[in-house]
Short mmCIF file of C-alpha atoms in Angstrom, two decimals:
data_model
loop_
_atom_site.label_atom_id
_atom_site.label_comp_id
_atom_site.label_asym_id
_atom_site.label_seq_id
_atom_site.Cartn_x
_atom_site.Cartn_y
_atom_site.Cartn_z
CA UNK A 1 0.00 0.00 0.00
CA UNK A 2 0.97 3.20 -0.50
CA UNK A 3 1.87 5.02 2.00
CA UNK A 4 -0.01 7.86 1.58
CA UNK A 5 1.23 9.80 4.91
CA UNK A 6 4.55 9.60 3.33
CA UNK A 7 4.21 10.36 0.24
CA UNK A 8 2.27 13.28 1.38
CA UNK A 9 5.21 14.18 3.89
CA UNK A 10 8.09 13.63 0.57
CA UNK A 11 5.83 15.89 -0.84
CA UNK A 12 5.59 18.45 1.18
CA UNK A 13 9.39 18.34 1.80
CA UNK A 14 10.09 18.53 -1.92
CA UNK A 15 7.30 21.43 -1.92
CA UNK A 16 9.62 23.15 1.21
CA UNK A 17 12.72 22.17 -0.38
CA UNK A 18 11.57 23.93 -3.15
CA UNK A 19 10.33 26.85 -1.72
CA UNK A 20 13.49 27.37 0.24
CA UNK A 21 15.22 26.24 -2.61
CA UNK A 22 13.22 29.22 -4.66
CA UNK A 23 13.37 31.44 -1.31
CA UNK A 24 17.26 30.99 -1.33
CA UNK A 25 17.35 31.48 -5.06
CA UNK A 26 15.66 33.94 -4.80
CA UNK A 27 17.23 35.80 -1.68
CA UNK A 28 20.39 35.19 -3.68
CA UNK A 29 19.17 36.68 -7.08
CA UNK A 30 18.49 39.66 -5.01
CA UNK A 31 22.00 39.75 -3.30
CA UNK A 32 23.16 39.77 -6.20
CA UNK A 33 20.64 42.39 -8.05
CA UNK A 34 21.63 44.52 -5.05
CA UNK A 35 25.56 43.64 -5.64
CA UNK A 36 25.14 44.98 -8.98
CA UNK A 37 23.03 47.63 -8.21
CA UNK A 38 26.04 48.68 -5.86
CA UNK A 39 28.20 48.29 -8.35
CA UNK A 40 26.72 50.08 -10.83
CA UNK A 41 26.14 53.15 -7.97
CA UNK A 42 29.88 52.79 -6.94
CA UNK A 43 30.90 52.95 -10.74
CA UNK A 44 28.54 56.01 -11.25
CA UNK A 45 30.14 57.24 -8.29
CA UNK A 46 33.35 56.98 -9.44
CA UNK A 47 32.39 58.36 -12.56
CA UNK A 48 31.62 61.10 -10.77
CA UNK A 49 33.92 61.07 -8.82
CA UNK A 50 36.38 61.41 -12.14
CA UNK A 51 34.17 63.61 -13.95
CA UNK A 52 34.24 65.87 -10.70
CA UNK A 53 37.74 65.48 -10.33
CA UNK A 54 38.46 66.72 -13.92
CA UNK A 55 36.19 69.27 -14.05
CA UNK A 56 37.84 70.61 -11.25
CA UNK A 57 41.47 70.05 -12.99
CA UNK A 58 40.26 71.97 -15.92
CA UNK A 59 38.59 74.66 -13.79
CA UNK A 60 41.93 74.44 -12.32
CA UNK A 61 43.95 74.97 -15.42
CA UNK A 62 41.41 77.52 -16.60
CA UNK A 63 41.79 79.46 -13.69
CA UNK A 64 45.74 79.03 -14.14
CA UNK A 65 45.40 79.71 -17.54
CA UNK A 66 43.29 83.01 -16.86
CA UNK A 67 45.78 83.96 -14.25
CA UNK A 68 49.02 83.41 -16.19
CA UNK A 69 47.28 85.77 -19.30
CA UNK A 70 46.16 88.42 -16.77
CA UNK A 71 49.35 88.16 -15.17
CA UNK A 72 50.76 88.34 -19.14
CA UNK A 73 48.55 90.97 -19.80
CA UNK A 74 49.20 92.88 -17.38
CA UNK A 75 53.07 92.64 -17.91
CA UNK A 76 52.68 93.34 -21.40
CA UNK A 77 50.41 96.71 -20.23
CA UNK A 78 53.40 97.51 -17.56
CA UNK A 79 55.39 97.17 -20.61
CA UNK A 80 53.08 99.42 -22.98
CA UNK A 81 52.54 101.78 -20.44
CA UNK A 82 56.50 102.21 -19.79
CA UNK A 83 57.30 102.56 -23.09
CA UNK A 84 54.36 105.01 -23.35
CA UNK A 85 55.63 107.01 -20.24
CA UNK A 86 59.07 106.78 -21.69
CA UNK A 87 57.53 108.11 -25.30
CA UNK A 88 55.81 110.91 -23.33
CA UNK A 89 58.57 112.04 -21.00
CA UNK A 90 61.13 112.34 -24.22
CA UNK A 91 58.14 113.92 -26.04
CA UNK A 92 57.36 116.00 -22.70
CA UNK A 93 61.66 116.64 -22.40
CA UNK A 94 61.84 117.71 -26.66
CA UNK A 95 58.96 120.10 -26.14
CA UNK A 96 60.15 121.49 -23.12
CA UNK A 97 63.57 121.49 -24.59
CA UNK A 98 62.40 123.34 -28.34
CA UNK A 99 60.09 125.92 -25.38
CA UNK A 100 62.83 126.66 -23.28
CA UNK A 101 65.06 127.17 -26.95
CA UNK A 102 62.34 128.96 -27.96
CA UNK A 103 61.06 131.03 -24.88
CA UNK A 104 65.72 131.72 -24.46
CA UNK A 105 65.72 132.58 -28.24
CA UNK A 106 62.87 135.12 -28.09
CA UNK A 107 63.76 136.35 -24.72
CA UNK A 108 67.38 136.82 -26.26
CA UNK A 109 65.55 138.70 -29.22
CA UNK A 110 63.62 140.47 -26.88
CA UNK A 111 66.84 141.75 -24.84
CA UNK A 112 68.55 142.32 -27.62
CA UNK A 113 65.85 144.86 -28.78
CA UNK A 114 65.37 146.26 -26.22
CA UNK A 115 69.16 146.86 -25.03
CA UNK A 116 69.14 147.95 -29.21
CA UNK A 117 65.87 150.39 -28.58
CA UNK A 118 68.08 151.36 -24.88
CA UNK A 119 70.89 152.35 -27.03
CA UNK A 120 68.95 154.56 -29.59
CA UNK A 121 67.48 156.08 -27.41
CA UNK A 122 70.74 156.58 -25.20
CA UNK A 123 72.64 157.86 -28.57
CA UNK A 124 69.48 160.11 -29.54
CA UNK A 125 69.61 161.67 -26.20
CA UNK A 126 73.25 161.85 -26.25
CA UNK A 127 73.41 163.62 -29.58
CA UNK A 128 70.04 165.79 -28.44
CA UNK A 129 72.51 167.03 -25.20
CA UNK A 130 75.61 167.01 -27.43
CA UNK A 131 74.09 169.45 -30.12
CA UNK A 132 72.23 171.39 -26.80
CA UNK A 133 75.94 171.69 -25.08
CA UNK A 134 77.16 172.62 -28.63
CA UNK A 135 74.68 174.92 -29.64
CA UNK A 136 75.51 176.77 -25.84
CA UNK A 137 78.79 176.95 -26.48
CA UNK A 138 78.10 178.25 -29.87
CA UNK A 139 75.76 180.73 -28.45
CA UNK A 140 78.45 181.76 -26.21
CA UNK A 141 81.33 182.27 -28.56
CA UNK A 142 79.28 183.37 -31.01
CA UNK A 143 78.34 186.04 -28.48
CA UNK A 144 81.70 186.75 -27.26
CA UNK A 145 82.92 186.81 -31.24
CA UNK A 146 79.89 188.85 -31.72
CA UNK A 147 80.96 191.53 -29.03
CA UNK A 148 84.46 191.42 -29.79
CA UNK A 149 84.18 191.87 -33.77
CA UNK A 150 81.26 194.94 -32.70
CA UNK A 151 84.10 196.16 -30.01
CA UNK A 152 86.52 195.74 -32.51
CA UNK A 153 85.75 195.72 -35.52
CA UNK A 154 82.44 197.20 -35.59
CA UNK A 155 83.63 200.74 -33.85
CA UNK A 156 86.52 200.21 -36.33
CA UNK A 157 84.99 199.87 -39.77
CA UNK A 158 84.49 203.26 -41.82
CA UNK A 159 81.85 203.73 -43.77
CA UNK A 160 84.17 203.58 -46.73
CA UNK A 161 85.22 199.92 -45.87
CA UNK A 162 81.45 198.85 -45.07
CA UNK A 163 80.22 200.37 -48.98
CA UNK A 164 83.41 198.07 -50.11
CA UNK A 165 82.02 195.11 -48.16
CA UNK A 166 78.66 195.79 -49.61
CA UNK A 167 79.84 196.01 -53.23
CA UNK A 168 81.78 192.96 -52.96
CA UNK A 169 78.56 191.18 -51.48
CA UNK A 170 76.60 192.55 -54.65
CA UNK A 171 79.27 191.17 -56.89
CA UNK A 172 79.53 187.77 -55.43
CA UNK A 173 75.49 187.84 -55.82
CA UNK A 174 75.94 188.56 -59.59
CA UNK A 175 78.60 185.60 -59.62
CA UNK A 176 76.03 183.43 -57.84
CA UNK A 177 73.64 184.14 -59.63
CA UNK A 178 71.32 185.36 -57.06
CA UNK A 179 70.75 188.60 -59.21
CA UNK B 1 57.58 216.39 -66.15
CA UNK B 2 58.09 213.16 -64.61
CA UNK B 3 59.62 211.02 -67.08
CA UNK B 4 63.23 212.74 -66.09
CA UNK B 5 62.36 211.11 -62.52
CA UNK B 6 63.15 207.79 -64.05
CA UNK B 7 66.44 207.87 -64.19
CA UNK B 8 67.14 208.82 -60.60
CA UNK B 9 65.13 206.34 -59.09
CA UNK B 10 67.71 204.48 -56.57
CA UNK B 11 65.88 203.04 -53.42
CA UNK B 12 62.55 201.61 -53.09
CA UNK B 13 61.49 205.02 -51.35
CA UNK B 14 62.28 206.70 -54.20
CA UNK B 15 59.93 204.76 -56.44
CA UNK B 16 57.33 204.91 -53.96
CA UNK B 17 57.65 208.24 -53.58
CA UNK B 18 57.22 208.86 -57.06
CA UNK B 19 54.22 206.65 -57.37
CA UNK B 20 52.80 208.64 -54.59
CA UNK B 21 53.41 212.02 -56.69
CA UNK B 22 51.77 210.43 -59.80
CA UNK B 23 48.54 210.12 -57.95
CA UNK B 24 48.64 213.36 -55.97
CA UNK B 25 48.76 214.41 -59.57
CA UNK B 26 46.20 212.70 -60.86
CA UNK B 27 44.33 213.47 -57.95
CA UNK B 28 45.05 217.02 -58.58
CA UNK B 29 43.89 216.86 -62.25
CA UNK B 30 40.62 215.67 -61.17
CA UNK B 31 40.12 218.29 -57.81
CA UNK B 32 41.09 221.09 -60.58
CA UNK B 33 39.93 220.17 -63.79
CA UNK B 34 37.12 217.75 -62.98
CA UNK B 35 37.20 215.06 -65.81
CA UNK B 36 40.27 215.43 -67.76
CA UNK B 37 42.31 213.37 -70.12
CA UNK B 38 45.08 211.68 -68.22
CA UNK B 39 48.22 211.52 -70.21
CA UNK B 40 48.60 208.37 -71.53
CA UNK B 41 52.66 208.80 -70.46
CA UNK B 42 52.06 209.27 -66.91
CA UNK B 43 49.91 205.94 -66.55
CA UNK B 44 52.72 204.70 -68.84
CA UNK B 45 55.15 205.90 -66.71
CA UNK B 46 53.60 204.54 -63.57
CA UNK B 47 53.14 201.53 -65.37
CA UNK B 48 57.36 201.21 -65.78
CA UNK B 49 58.11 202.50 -62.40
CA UNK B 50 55.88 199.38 -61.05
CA UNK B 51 57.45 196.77 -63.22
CA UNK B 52 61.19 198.21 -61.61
CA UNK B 53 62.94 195.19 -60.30
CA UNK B 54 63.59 195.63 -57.11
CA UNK B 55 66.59 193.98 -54.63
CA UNK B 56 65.94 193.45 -51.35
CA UNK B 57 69.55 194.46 -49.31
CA UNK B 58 70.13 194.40 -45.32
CA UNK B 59 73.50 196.58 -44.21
CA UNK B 60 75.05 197.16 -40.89
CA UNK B 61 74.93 200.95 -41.52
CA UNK B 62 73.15 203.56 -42.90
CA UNK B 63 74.33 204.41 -46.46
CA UNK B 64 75.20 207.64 -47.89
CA UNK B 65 73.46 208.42 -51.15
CA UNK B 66 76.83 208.30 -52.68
CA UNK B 67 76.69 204.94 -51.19
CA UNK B 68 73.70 204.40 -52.57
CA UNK B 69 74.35 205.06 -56.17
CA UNK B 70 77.55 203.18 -56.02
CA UNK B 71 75.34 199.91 -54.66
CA UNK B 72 72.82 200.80 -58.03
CA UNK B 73 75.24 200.48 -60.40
CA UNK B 74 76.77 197.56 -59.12
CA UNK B 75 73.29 195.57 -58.27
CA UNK B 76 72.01 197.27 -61.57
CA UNK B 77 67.87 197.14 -59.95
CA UNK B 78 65.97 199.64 -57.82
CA UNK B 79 67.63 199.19 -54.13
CA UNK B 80 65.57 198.43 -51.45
CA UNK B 81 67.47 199.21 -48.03
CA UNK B 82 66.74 198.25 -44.73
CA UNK B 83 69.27 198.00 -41.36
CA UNK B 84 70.41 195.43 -39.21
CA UNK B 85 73.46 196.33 -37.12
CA UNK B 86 73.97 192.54 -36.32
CA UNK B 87 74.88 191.43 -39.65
CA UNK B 88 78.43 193.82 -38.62
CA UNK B 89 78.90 194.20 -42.56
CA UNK B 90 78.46 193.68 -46.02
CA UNK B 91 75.05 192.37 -46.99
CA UNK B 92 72.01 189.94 -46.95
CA UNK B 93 70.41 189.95 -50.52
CA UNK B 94 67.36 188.91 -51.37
CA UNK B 95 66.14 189.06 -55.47
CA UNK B 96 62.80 187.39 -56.79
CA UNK B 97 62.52 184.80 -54.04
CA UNK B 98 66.56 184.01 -54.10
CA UNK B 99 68.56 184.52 -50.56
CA UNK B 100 72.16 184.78 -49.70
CA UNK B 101 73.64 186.19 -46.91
CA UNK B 102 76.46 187.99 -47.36
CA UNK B 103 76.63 189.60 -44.20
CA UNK B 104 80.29 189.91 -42.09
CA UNK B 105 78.84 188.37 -39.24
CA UNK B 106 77.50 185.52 -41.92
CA UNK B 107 81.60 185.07 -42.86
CA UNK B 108 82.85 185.25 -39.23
CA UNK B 109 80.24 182.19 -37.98
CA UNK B 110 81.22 180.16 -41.07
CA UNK B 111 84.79 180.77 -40.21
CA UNK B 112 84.25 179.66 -36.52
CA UNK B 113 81.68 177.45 -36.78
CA UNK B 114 81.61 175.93 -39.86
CA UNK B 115 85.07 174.83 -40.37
CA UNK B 116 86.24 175.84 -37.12
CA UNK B 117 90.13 174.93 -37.84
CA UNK B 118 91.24 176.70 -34.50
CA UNK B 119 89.13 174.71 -32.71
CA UNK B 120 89.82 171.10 -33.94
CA UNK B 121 91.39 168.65 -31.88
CA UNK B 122 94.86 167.79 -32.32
CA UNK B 123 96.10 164.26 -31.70
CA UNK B 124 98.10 163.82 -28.83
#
């Protein structure tokens, strides 16, 4: 006879070996869904982690980058600027140099004018008091020649010598022509 | 009556004496006569005595007429005299707008003044 009981029992233990068997499976299809899962995660994170990581060394390099062309920049403007200084303080020397030449030339014009226009004047004034001083002494001599040649002469001269002077003044008309 | 005037005419006084006769005359003609005939010799006459030419002369003296008729004929033109002791001699002549002095005093500044040769400096 068949033993019922036990066939029942074999099957239930094949049924519970199987359904720990599945439960097991199962449990470790899932350890191993969740092992991936990890994985996959920790290689995202990774990725991330690199991606991250490189960003950074480019932002890195780009920051680098912009500092070493600012700092080249800004050498390069030291530079323009120094040479543009140096342009503007020999342009700034020249034109003080060609206004100083010019301002000492026209000042030296200007003297010499002037000390010129000083000297005129000077030789005008001298020649004004020379002919003044002359003229005085003129004055004076003639004066005193005056006086004497009246004293003198003029007392002295008969009327027979003054019609003599007065016909030899008429002749040296005719010779001049002036009658 | 007047034409033999015209030969004695000397000074400038003379001929404006004479000028002043002719028109007492004429001025006589008229008071006496009323309107008369003037004879055409007198205004003639007048008209020669104006056209004289006449020489302006400045002496230191007063001239004798002798003088006078001396400085005629040598000047040859009516004589008109005037006086300025300060020219001390000889004479400033003046004829139709021509001048020369040639006055003693004129001589003496020239001599002095001039070419003063008493007066130049000598190098020393």
């Amino acid at each position: 006879m068949v033993d019922y009981q036990l066939i029942s029992v074999l099957a239930l233990g094949v049924a519970m070996v199987g359904t720990i068997s599945l439960y097991l499976k199962t449990k470790f299809d899932k350890k191993k869904i969740v092992a991936r899962e990890e994985e996959i995660v920790a290689g995202a994170k990774r990725k991330a982690e690199k991606i991250m990581a490189e960003a950074q060394d480019r932002a890195l390099r780009v920051l680098e980058e912009a500092r070493l062309g600012a700092e080249n920049r800004n050498k390069k403007l030291e530079t323009r600027l120094d040479r543009i200084e140096e342009k503007e303080v020999r342009e700034f020397k020249k034109t003080l140099g060609d206004v100083a030449t010019s301002v000492e030339g026209e000042a030296t014009a200007v003297v010499g004018q002037k000390i010129d226009e000083e000297v005129a004047k000077a030789r005008i004034e001298i020649e004004k008091y020379k002919a003044q001083k002359l003229k005085q002494v003129d004055d004076t001599i003639g004066e005193i020649v005056k006086e004497t040649v009246k004293k003198v002469l003029g007392k002295g001269i008969t009327a027979l010598e003054h019609k003599d002077l007065v016909v030899q003044a008429l002749q040296e008309a005719k010779e001049n022509h002036v009658l | 009556m007047f034409s033999d005037r015209l030969a004695t005419l000397r000074t400038k006084d003379d001929v404006d004496a004479l000028l002043g006769e002719i028109d007492a005359y004429r001025d006589s003609l008229y008071k006496t006569k009323g309107k008369v005939q003037i004879p055409p010799e007198l205004d003639k006459l007048e008209e020669t005595v104006k056209k004289l030419e006449v020489v302006q002369l400045t002496l230191a003296y007063e001239p004798s007429p002798q003088d006078i008729e001396v400085f005629f004929k040598a000047a040859g033109k009516i004589l008109d005299i005037s006086k300025d002791a300060r020219i001390l001699g000889g004479a400033v002549v003046s004829y139709q707008g021509k001048y020369s002095d040639y006055s003693l005093k004129k001589k003496l500044e020239s001599y002095f003044f001039v070419s003063p040769p008493a007066f130049q400096a000598s190098p020393s």
